[in-house]
mmCIF file of C-alpha atoms in Angstrom:
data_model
loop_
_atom_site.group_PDB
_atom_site.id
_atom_site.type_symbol
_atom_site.label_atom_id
_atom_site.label_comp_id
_atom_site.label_asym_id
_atom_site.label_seq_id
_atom_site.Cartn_x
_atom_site.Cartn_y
_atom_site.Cartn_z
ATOM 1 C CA UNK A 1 -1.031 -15.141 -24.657
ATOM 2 C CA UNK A 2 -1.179 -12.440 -27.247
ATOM 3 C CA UNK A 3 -3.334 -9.254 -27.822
ATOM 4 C CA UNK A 4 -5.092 -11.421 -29.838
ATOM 5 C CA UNK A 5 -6.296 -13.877 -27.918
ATOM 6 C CA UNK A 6 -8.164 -11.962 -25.265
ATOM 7 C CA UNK A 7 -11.704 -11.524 -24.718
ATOM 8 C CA UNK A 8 -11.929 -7.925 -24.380
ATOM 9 C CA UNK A 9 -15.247 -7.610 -22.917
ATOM 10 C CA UNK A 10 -13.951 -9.939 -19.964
ATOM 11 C CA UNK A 11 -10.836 -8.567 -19.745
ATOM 12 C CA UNK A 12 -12.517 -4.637 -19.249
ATOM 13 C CA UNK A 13 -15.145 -5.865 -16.821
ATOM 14 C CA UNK A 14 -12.820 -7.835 -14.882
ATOM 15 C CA UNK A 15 -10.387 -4.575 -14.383
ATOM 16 C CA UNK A 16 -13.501 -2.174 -13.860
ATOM 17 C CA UNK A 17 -14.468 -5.022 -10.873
ATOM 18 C CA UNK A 18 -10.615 -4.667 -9.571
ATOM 19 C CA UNK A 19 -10.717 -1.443 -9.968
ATOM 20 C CA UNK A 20 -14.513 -0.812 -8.100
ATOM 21 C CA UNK A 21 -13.151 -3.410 -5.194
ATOM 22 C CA UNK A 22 -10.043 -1.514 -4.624
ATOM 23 C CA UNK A 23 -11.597 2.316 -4.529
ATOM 24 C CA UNK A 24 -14.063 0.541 -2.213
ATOM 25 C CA UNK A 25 -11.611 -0.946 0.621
ATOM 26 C CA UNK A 26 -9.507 2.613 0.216
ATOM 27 C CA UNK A 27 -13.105 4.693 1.134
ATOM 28 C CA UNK A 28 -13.879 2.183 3.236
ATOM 29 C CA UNK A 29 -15.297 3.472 6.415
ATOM 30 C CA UNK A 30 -12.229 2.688 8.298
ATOM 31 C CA UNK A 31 -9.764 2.591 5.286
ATOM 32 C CA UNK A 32 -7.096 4.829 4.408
ATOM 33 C CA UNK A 33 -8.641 7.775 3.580
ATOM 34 C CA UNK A 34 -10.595 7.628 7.041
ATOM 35 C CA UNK A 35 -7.489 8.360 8.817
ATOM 36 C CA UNK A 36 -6.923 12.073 10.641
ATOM 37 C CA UNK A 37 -3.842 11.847 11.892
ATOM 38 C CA UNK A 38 -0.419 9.867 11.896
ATOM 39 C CA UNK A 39 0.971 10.312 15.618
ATOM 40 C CA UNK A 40 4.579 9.015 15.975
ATOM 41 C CA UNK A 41 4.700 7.949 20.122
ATOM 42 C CA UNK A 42 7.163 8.659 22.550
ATOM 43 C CA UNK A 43 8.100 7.764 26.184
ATOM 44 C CA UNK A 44 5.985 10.751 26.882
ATOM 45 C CA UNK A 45 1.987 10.090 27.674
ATOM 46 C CA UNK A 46 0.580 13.078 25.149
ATOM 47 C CA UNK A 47 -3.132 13.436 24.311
ATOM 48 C CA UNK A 48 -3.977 14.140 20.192
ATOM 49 C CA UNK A 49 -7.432 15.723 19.135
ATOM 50 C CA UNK A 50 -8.648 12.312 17.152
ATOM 51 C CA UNK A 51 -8.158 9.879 19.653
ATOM 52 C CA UNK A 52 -9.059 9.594 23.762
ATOM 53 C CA UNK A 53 -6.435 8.723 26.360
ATOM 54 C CA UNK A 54 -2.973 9.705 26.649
ATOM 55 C CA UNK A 55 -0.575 7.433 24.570
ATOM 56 C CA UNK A 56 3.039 6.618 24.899
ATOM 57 C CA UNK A 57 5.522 3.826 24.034
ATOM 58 C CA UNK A 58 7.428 1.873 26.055
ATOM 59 C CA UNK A 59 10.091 -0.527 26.730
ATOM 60 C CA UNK A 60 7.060 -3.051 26.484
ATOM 61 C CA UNK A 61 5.035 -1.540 23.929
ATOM 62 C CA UNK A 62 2.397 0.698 23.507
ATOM 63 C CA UNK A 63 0.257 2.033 26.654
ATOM 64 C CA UNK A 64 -2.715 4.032 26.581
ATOM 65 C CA UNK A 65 -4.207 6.297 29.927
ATOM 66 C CA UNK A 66 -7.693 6.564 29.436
ATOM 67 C CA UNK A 67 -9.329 9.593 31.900
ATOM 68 C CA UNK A 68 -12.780 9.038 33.306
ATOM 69 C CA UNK A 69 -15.559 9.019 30.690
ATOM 70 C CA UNK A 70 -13.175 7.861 28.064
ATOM 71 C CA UNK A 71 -13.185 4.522 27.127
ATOM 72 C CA UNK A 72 -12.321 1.799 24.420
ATOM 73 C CA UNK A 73 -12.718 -1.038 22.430
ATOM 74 C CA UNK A 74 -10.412 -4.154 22.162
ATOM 75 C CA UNK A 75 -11.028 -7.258 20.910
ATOM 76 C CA UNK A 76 -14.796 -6.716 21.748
ATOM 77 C CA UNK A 77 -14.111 -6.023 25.271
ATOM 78 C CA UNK A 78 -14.506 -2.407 26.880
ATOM 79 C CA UNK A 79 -11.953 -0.856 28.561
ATOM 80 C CA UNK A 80 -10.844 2.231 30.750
ATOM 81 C CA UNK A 81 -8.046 3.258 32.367
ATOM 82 C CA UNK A 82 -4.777 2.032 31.431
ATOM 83 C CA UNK A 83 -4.931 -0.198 28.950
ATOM 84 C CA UNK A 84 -1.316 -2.340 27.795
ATOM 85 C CA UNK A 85 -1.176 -2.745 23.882
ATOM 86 C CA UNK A 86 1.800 -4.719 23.831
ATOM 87 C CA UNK A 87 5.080 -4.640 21.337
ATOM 88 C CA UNK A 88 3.467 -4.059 17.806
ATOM 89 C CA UNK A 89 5.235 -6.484 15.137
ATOM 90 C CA UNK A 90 6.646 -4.421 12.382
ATOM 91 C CA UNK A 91 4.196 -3.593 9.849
ATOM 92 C CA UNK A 92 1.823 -5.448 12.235
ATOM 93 C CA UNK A 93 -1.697 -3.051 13.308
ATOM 94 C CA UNK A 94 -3.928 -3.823 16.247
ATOM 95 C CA UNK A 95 -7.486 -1.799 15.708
ATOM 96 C CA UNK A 96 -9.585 -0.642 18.793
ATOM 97 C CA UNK A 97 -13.166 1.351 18.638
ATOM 98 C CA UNK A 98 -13.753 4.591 19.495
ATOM 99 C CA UNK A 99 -17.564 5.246 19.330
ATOM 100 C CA UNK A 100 -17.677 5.683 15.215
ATOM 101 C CA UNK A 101 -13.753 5.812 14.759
ATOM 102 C CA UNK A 102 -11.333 2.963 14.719
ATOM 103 C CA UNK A 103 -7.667 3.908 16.110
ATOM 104 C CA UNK A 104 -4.807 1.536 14.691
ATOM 105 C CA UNK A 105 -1.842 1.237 16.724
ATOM 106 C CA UNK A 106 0.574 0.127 14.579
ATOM 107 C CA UNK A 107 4.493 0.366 13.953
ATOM 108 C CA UNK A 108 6.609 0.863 11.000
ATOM 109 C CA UNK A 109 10.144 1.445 10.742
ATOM 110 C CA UNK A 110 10.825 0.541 14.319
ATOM 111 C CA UNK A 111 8.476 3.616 15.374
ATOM 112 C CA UNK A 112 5.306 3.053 17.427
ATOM 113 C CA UNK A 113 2.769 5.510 15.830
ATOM 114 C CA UNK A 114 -0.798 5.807 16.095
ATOM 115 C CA UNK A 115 -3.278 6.677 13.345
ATOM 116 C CA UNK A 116 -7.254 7.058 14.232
ATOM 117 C CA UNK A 117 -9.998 6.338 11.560
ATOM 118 C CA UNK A 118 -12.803 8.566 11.219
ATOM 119 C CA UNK A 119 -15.705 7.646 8.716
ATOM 120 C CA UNK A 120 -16.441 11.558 8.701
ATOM 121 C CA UNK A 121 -12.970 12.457 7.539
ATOM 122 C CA UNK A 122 -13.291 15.205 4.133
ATOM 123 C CA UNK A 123 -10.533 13.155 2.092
ATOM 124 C CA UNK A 124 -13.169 9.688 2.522
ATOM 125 C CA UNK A 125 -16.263 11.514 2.099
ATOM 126 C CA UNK A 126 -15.380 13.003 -0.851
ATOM 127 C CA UNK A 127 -13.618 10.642 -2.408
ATOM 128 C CA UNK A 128 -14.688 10.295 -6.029
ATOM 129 C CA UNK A 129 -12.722 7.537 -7.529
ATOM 130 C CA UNK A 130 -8.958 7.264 -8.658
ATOM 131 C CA UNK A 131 -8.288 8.210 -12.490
ATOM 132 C CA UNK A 132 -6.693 5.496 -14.565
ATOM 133 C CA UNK A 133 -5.721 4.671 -17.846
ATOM 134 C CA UNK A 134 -7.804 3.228 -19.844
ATOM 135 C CA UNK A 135 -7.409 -0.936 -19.795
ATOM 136 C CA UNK A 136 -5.353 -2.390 -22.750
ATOM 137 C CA UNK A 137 -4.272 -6.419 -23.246
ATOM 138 C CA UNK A 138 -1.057 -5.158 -24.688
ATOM 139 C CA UNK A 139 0.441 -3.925 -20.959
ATOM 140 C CA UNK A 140 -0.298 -7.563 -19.579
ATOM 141 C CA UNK A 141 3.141 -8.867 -20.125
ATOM 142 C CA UNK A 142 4.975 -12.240 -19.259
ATOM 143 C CA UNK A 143 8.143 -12.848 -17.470
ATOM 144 C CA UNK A 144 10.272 -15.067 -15.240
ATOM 145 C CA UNK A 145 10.304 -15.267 -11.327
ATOM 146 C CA UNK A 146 14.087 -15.659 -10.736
ATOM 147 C CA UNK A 147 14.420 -16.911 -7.066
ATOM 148 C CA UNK A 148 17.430 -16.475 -4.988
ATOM 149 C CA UNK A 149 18.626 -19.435 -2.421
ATOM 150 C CA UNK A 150 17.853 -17.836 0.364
ATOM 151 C CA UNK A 151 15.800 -14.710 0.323
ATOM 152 C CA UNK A 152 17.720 -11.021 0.867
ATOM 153 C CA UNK A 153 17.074 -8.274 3.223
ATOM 154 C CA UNK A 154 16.321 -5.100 1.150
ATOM 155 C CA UNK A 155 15.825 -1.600 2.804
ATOM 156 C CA UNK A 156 14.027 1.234 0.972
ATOM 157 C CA UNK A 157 13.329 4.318 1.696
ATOM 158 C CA UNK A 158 9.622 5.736 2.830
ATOM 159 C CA UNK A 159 6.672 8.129 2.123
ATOM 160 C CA UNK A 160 8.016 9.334 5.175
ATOM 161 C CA UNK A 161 11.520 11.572 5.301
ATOM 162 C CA UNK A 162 14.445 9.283 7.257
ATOM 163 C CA UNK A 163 11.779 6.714 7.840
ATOM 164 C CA UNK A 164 13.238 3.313 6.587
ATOM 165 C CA UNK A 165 11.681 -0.010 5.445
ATOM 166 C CA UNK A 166 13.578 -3.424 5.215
ATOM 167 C CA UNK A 167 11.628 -6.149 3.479
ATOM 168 C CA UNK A 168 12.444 -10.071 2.532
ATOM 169 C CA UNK A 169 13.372 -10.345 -0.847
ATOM 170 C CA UNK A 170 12.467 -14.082 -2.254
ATOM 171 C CA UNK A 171 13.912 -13.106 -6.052
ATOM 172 C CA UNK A 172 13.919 -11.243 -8.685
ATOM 173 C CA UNK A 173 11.066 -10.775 -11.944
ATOM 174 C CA UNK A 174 12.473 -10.586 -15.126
ATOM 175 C CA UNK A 175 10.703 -9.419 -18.149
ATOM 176 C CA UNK A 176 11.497 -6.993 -21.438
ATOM 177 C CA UNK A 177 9.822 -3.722 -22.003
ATOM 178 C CA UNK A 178 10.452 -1.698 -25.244
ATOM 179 C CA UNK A 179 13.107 -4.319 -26.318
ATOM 180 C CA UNK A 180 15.410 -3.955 -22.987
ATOM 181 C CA UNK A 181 15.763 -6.723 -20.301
ATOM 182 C CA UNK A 182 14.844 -5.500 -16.810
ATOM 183 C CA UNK A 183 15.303 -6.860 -13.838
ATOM 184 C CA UNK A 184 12.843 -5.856 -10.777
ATOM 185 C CA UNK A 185 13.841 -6.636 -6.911
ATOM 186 C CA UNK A 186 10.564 -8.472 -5.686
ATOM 187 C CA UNK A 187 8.740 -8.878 -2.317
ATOM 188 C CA UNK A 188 6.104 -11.253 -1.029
ATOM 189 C CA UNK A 189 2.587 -10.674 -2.205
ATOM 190 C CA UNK A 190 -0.473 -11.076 -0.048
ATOM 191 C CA UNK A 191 -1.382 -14.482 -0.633
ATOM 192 C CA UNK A 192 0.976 -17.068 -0.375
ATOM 193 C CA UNK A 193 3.676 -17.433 -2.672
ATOM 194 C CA UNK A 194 2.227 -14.516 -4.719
ATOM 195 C CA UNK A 195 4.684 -11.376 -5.452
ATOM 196 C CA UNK A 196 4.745 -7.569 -5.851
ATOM 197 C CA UNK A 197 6.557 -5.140 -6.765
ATOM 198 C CA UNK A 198 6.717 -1.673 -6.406
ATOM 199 C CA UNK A 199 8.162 0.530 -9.695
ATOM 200 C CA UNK A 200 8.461 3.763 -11.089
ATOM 201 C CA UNK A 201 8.352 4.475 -14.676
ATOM 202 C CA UNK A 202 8.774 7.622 -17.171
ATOM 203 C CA UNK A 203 5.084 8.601 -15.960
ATOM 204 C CA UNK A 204 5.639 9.010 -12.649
ATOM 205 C CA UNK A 205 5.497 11.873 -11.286
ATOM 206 C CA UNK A 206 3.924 13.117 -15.275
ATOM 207 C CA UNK A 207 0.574 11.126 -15.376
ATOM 208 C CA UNK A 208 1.399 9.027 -12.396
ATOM 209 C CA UNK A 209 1.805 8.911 -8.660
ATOM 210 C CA UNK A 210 6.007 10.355 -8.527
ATOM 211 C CA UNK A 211 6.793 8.073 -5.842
ATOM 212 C CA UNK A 212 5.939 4.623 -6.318
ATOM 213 C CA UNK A 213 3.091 2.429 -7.689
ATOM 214 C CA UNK A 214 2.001 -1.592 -6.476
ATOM 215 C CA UNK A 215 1.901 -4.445 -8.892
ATOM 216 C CA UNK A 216 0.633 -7.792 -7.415
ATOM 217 C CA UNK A 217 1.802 -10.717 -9.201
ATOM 218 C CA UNK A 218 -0.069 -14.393 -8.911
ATOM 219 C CA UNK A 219 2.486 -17.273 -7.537
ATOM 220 C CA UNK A 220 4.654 -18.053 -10.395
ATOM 221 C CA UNK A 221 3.944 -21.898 -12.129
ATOM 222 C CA UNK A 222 6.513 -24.661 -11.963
ATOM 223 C CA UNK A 223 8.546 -23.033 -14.907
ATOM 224 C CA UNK A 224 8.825 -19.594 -13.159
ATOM 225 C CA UNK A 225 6.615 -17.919 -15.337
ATOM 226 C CA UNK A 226 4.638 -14.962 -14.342
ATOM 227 C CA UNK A 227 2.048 -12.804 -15.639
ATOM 228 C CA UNK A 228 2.685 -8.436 -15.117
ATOM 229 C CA UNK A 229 -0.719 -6.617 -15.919
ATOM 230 C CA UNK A 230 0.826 -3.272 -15.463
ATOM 231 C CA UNK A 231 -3.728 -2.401 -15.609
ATOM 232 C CA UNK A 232 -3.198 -3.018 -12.318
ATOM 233 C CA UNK A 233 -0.350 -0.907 -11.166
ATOM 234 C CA UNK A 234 -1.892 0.410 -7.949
ATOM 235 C CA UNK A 235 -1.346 3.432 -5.884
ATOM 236 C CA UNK A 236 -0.211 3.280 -2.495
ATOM 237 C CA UNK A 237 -2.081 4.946 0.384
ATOM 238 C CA UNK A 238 0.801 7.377 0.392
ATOM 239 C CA UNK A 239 -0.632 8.637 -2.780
ATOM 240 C CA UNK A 240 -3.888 9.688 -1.432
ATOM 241 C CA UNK A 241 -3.115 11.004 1.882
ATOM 242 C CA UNK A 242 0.378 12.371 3.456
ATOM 243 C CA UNK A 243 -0.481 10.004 6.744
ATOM 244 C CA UNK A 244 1.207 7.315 5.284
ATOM 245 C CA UNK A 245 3.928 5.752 5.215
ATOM 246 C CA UNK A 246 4.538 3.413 2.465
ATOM 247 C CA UNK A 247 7.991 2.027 1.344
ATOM 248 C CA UNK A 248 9.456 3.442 -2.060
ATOM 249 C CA UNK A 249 11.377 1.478 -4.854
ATOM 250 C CA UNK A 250 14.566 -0.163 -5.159
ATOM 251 C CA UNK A 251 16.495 1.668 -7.536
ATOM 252 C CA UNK A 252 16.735 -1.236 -10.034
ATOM 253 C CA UNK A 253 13.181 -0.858 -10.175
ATOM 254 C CA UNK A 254 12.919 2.513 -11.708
ATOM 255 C CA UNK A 255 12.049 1.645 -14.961
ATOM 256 C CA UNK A 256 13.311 3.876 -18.107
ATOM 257 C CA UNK A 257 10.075 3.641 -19.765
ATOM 258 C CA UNK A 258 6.649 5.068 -19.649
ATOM 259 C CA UNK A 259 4.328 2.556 -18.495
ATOM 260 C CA UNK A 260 0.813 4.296 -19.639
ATOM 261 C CA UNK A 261 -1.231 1.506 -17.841
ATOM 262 C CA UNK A 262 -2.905 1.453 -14.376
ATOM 263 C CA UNK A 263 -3.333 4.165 -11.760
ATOM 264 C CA UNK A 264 -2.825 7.980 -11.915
ATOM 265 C CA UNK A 265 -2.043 10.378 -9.914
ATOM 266 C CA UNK A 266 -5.401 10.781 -7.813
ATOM 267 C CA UNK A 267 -7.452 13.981 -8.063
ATOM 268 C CA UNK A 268 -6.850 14.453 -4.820
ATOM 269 C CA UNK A 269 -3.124 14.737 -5.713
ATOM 270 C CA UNK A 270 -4.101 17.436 -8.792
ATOM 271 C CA UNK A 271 -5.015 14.477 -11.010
ATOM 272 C CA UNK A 272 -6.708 14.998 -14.170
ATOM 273 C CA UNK A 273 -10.260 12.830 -14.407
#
């Protein structure tokens, strides 16, 4: 596909939509930017301001001590007292209610934290939109989904200082930018046998979020091809709010040009409208 052949119309009103639906599940009532605190747990039962009960973490997972009056919600059931989360899967969540909130008990990088979700948090409410560059056919570029035989354990650093994250690798996605080959470590998408990839570029940290952005790749066909619309190089939560704790880049996937396409750096951040 070249420049050329797109319908531009479509092509700007399907971005807008992608855009609108993703600004929409981040100021979600419960999404990222509803979040007040990120509490790393301990052996130690300690009480935080945003959530009820005193939380700790255990040999068998997270435990919560709620006092009387206090109370919450899991899996539609009430419940008081102490309540037994389990072991948390890495990069797993498990939500319960809190009248209007929604606490996540999660874990990531082998830590058990907890982060509550108010819908009355300042960063959600007001939340404008994230700036972006303007759409343009000529970042949607094609590659090559290089697969290795057996996919590779890659650690990256986090949002987080001395927080770690180790991911599957199923291959690598090739493609050429300003003449030059690159090569870019991916990880598994979303849906299945989709991709993504998380980059820097010469805007980062310029125009652009300075520690990472998301691209989400379709499956690749029975070639290997792949389509990159760098239009839709997303920010990471991590971008919005310092309670997160997203993974950073591979270094192979810092890329030595400036990729003026997709998200910037989010007014919240000191973006520019």
């Amino acid at each position: 596909m070249t420049v050329h052949d797109v319908d531009r119309v479509g092509f700007v009103q399907e971005w807008e939509e992608w855009h609108r639906q993703k600004d929409a599940v981040l100021a979600g009532p419960h999404g990222f930017l509803a979040i007040t605190g990120l509490h790393w747990l301990s052996a130690r039962a300690e009480r935080f301001e945003d959530a009820p009960g005193a939380w700790s973490s255990t040999a068998d997972g997270v435990v919560v001590e709620l006092d009387e009056g206090e109370d919450l919600t899991v899996d539609g059931r009430v419940v008081r007292g102490r309540y037994d989360f389990g072991v948390v899967a890495e990069r797993g969540s498990v939500y319960a209610g809190s009248g209007d909130a929604v606490i996540e008990v999660a874990k990531r990088g082998g830590h058990d934290i907890l982060r509550p979700r108010h819908p009355g948090n300042e960063l959600r409410t007001a939340f404008t939109g994230t700036p972006a560059y303007a759409p343009d056919p000529r970042w949607v570029r094609a590659g090559r989904f290089l697969p290795f035989k057996a996919p590779r354990a890659v650690t990256v650093g986090a949002a987080v200082e001395g927080l770690e994250h180790v991911y599957d690798s199923p291959g690598r996605v090739e493609l050429e930018l300003d003449g030059t080959l690159h090569r870019l470590t991916a990880f598994n998408g979303s849906r299945p046998g989709g991709l993504m990839v998380l980059f820097t570029d010469m805007t980062s940290g310029v125009t652009t979020y300075a520690a990472n952005r998301a691209l989400r790749i379709a499956p690749p066909d029975d070639e290997g091809r792949v389509t990159l619309d760098f239009n839709r190089a997303a920010n990471l939560p991590c971008a919005y709010t310092d309670l997160a704790t997203c993974p950073l880049p591979p270094a192979e996937n810092r890329l030595p040009v400036a990729v003026e396409a997709g998200e910037r750096i989010p007014l919240e951040r000191g973006g520019q409208p």
